[in-house]
C-alpha positions as protocol buffer text, in pm:
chain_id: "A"
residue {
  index: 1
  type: UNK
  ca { x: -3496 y: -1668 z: -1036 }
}
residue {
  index: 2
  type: UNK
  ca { x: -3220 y: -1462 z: -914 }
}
residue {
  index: 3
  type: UNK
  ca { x: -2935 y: -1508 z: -1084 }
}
residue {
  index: 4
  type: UNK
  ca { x: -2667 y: -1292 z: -853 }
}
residue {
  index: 5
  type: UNK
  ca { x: -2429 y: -1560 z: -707 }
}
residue {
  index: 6
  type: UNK
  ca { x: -2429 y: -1601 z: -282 }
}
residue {
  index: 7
  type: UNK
  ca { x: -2251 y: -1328 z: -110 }
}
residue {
  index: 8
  type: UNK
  ca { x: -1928 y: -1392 z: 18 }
}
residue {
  index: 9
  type: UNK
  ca { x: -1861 y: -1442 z: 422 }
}
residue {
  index: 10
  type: UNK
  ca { x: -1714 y: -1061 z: 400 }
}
residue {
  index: 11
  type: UNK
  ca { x: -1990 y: -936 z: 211 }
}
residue {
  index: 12
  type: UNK
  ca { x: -2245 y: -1106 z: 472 }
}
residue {
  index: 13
  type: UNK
  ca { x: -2085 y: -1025 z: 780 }
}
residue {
  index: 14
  type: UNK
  ca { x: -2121 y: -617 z: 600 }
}
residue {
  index: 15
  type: UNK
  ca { x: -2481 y: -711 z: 558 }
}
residue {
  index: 16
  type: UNK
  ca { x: -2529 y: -805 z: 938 }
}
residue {
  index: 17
  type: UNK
  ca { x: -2344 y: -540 z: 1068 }
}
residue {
  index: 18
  type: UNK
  ca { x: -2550 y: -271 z: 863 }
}
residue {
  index: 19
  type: UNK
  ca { x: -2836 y: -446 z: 1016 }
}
residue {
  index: 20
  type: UNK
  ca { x: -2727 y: -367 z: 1395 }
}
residue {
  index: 21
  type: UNK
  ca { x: -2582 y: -744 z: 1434 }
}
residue {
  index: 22
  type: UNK
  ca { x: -2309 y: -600 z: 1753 }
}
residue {
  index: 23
  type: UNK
  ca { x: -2114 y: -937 z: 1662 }
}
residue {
  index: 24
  type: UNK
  ca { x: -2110 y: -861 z: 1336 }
}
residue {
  index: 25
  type: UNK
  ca { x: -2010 y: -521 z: 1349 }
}
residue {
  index: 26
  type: UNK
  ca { x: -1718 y: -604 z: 1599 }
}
residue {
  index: 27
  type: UNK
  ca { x: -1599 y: -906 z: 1358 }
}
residue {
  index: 28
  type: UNK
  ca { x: -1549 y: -664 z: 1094 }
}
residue {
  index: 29
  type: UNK
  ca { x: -1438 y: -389 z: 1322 }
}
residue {
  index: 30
  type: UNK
  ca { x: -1126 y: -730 z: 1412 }
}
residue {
  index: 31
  type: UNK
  ca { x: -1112 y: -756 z: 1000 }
}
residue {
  index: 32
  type: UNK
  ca { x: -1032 y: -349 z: 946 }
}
residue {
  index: 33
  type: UNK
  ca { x: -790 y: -345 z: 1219 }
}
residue {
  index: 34
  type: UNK
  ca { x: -587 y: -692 z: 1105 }
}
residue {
  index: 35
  type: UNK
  ca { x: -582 y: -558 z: 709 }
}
residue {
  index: 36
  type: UNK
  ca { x: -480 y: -204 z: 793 }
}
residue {
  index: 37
  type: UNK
  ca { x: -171 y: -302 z: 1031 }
}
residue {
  index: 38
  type: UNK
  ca { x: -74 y: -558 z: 743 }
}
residue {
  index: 39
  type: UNK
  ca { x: -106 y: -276 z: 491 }
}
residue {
  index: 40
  type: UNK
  ca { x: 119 y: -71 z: 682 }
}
residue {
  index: 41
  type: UNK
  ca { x: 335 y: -315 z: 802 }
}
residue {
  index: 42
  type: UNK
  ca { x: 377 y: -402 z: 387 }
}
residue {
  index: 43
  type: UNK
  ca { x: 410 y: -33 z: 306 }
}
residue {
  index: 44
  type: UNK
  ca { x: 707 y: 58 z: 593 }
}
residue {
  index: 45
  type: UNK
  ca { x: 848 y: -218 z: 518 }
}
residue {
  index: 46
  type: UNK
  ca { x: 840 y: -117 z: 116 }
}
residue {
  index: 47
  type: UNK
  ca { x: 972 y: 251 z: 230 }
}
residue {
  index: 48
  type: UNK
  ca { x: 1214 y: 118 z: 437 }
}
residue {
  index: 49
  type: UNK
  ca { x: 1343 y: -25 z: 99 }
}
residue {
  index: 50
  type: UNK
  ca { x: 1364 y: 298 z: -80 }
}
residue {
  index: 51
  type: UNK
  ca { x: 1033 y: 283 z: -235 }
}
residue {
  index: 52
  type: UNK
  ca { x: 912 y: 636 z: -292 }
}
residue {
  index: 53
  type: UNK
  ca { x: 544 y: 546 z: -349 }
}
residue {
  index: 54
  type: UNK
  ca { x: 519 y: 360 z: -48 }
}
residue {
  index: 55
  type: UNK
  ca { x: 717 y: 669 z: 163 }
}
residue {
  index: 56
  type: UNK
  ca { x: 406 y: 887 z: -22 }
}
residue {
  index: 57
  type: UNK
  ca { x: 96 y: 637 z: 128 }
}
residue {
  index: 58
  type: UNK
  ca { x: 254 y: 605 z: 444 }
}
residue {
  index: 59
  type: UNK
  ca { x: 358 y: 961 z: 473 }
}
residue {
  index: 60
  type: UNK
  ca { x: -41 y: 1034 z: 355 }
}
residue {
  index: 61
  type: UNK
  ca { x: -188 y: 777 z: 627 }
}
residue {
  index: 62
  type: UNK
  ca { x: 51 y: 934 z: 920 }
}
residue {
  index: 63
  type: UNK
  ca { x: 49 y: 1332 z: 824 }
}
residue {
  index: 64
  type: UNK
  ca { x: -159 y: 1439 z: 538 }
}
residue {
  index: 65
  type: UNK
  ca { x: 16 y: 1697 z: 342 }
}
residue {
  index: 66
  type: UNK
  ca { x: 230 y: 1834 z: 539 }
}
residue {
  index: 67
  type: UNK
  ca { x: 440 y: 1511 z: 556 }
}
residue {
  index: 68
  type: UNK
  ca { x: 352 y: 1478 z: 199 }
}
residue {
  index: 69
  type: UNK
  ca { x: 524 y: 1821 z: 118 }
}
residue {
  index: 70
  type: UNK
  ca { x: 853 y: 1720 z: 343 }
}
residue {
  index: 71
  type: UNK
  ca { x: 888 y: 1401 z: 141 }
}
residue {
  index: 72
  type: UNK
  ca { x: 859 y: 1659 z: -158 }
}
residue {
  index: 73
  type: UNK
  ca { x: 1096 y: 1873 z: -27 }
}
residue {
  index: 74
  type: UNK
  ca { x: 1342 y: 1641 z: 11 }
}
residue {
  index: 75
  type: UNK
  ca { x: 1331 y: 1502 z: -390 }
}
residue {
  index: 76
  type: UNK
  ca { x: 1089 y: 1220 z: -366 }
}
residue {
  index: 77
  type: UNK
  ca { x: 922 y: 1216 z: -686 }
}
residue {
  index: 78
  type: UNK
  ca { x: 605 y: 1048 z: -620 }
}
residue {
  index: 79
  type: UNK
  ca { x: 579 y: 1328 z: -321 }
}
residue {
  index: 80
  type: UNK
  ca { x: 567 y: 1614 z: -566 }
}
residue {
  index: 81
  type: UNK
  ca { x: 337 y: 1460 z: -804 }
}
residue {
  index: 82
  type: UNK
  ca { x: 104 y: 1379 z: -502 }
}
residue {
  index: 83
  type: UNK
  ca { x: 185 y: 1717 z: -344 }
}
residue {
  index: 84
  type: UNK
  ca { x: 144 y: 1918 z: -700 }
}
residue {
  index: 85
  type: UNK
  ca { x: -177 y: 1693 z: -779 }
}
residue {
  index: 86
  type: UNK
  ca { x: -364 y: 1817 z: -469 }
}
residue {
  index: 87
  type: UNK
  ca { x: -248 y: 2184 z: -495 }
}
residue {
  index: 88
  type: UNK
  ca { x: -399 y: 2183 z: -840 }
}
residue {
  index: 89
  type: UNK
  ca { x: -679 y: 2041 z: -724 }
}
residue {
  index: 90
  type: UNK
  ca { x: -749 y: 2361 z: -530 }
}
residue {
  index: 91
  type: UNK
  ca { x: -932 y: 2641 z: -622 }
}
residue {
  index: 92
  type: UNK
  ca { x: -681 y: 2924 z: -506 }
}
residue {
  index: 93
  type: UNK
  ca { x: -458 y: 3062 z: -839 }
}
residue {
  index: 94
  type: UNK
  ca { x: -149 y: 3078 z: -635 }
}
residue {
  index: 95
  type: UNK
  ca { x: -249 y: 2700 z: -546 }
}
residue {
  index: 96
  type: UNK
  ca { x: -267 y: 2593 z: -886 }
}
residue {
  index: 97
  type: UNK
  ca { x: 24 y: 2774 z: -975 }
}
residue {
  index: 98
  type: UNK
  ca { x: 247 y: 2604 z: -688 }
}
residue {
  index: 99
  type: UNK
  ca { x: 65 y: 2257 z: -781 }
}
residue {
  index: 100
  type: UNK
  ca { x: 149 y: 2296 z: -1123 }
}
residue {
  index: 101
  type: UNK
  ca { x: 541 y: 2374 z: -998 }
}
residue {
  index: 102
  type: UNK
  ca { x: 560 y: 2065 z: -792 }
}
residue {
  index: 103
  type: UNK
  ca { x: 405 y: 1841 z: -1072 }
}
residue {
  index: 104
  type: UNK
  ca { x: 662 y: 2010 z: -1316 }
}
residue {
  index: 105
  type: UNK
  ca { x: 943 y: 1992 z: -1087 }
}
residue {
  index: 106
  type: UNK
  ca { x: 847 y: 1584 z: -1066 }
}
residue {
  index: 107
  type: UNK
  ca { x: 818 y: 1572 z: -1422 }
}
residue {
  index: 108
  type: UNK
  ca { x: 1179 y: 1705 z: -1483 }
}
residue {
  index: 109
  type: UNK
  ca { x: 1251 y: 1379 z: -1227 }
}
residue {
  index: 110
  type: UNK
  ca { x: 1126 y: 1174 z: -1467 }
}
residue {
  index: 111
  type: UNK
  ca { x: 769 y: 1076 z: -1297 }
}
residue {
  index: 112
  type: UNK
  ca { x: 554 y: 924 z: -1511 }
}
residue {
  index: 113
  type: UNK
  ca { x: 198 y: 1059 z: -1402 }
}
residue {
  index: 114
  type: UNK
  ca { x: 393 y: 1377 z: -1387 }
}
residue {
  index: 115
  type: UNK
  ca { x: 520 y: 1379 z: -1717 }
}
residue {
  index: 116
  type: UNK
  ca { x: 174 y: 1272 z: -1892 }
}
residue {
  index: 117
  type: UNK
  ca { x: 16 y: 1553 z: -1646 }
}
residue {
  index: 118
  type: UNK
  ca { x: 252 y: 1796 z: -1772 }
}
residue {
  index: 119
  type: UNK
  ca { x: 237 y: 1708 z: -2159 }
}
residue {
  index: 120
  type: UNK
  ca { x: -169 y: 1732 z: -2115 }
}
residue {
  index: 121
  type: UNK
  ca { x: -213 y: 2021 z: -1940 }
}
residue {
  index: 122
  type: UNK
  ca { x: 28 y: 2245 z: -2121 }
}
residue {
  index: 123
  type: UNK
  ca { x: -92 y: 2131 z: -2467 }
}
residue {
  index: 124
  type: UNK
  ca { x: -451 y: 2176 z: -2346 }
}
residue {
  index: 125
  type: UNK
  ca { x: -378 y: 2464 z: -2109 }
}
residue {
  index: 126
  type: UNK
  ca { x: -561 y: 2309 z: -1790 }
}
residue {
  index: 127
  type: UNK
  ca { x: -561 y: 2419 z: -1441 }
}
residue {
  index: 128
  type: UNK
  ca { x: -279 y: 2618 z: -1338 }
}
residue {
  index: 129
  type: UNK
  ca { x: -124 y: 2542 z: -1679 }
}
residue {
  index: 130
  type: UNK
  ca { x: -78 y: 2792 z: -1980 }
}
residue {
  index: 131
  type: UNK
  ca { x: -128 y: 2637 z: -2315 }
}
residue {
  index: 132
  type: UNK
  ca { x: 193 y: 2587 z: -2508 }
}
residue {
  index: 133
  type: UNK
  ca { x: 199 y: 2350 z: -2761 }
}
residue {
  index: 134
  type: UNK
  ca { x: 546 y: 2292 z: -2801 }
}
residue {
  index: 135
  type: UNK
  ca { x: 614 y: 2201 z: -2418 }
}
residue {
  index: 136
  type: UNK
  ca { x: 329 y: 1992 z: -2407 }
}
residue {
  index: 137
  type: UNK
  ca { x: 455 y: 1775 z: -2685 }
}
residue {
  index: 138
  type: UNK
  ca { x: 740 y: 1779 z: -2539 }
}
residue {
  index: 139
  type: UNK
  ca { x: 611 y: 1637 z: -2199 }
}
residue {
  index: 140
  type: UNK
  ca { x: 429 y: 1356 z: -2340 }
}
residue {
  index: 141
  type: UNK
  ca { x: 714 y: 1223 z: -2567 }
}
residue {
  index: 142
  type: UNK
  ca { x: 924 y: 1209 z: -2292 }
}
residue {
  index: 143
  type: UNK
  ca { x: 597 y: 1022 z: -2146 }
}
residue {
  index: 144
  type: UNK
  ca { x: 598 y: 746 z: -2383 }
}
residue {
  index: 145
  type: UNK
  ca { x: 962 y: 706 z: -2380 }
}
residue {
  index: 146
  type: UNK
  ca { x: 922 y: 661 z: -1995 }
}
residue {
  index: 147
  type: UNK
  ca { x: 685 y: 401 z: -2070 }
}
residue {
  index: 148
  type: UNK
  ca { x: 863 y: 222 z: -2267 }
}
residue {
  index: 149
  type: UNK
  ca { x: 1129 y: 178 z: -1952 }
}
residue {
  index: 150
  type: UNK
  ca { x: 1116 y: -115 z: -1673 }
}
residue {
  index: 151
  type: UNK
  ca { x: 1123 y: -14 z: -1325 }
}
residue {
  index: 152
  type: UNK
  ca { x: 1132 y: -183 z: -989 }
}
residue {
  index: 153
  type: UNK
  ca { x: 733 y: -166 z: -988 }
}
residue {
  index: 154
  type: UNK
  ca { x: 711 y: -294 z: -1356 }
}
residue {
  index: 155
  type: UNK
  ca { x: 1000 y: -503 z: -1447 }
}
residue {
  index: 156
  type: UNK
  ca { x: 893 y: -511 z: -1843 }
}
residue {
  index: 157
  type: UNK
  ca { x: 784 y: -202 z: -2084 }
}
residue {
  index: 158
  type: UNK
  ca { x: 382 y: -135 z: -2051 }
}
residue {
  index: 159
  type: UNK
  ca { x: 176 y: -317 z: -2276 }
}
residue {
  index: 160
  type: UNK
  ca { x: 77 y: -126 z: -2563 }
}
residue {
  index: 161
  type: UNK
  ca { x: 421 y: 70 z: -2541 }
}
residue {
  index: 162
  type: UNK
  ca { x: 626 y: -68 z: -2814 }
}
residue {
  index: 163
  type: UNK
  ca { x: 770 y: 195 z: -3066 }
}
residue {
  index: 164
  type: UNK
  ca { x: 584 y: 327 z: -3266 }
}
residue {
  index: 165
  type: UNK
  ca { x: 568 y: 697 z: -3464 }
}
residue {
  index: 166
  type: UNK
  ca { x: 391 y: 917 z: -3228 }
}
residue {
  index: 167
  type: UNK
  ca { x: 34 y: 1044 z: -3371 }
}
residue {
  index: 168
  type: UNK
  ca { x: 45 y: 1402 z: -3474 }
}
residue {
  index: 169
  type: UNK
  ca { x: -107 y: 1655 z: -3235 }
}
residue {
  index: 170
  type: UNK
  ca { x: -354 y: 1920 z: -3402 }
}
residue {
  index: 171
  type: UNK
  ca { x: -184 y: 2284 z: -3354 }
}
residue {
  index: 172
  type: UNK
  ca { x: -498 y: 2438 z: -3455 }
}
residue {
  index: 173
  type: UNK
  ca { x: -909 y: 2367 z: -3490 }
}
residue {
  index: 174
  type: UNK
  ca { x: -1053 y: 2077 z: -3322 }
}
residue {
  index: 175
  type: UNK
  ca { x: -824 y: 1909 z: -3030 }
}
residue {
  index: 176
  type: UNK
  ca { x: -1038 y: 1559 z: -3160 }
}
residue {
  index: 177
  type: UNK
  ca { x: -1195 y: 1409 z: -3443 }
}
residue {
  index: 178
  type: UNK
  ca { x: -1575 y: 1455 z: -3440 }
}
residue {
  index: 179
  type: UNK
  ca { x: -1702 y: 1079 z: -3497 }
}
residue {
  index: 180
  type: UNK
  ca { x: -1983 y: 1020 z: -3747 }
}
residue {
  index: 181
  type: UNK
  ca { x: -2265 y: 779 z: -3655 }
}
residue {
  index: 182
  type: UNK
  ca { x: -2386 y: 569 z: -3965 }
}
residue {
  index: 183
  type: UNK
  ca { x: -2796 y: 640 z: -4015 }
}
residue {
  index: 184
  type: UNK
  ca { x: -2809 y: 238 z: -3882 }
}
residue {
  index: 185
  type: UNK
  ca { x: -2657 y: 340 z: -3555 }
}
residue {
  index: 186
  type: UNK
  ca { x: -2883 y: 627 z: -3545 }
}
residue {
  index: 187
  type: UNK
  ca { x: -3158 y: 423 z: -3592 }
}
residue {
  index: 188
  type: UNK
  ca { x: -3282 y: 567 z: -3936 }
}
């Protein structure tokens, strides 16, 4: 027997409506509608509140990146780490290059994405990023020290973030450890 448990009402009213069901398919057309104006009703009023995050989505749903970049523009954080992450994303140099300043320029604000970005593409030298060692380090101390720090969206320290000495990055040879598999693993 089949062992998959019975699909939820959601799930089967997906199911009809992929099999031309016109009910169906205007049910969930009702469901999209009702759980998008209650995600933006939750995000204004969240950005209404100062949150920066929910500025970014809702700037993202209404304008794309140009309302992104004016959020930027005008210090939100979480707008130049969006902003910087698409930038880099593109293929362009002088894209990279300005992606890599906006996720930089969040970083310095204290961003946490930004700030591990920054740390791993400087040590690694990633797109748009040279490879210096010392900044990188740099970048991702100041990462786990940020994670160590409550904020409104996480009231206690990350799991996991508790002090501890900071493993040594390799300056030289091998970025990671080669792992041995035992002959019984291998299966010999």
């Amino acid at each position: 027997g089949d062992s998959a448990s019975a699909p939820t009402p959601l799930e089967e009213l997906v199911q009809d409506a992929a099999k031309g069901d016109a009910d169906a398919m205007e049910d969930l057309e009702q469901q999209v509608a009702a759980k998008a104006a209650e995600v933006k009703e939750e995000l204004d009023t969240k950005a209404s509140d100062g949150d920066e995050e929910a500025a970014v989505m809702k700037a993202m749903m209404a304008g794309g990146d140009a309302a992104v970049l004016k959020l930027a523009e005008a210090g939100n954080a979480w707008a130049m780490f969006a902003y910087g992450k698409a930038k880099n994303a593109l293929s362009s140099a002088a894209d990279r290059t300005e992606g890599r300043d906006w996720i930089l320029r969040a970083a310095k604000e204290g961003h946490e994405g930004a700030l591990f970005i920054a740390g791993k593409h400087s040590y690694n030298g990633l797109t748009g990023f040279e490879t210096n060692l010392e900044d990188g380090r740099a970048w991702l101390e100041r990462t786990r020290e940020t994670a160590r720090r409550p904020t409104p969206s996480r009231p206690t320290p990350a799991m996991g973030s508790e002090p501890r000495p900071m493993r040594r990055l390799r300056s030289s040879g091998s970025r990671r450890p080669t792992r041995r598999v035992s002959r019984r693993r291998q299966g010999t």
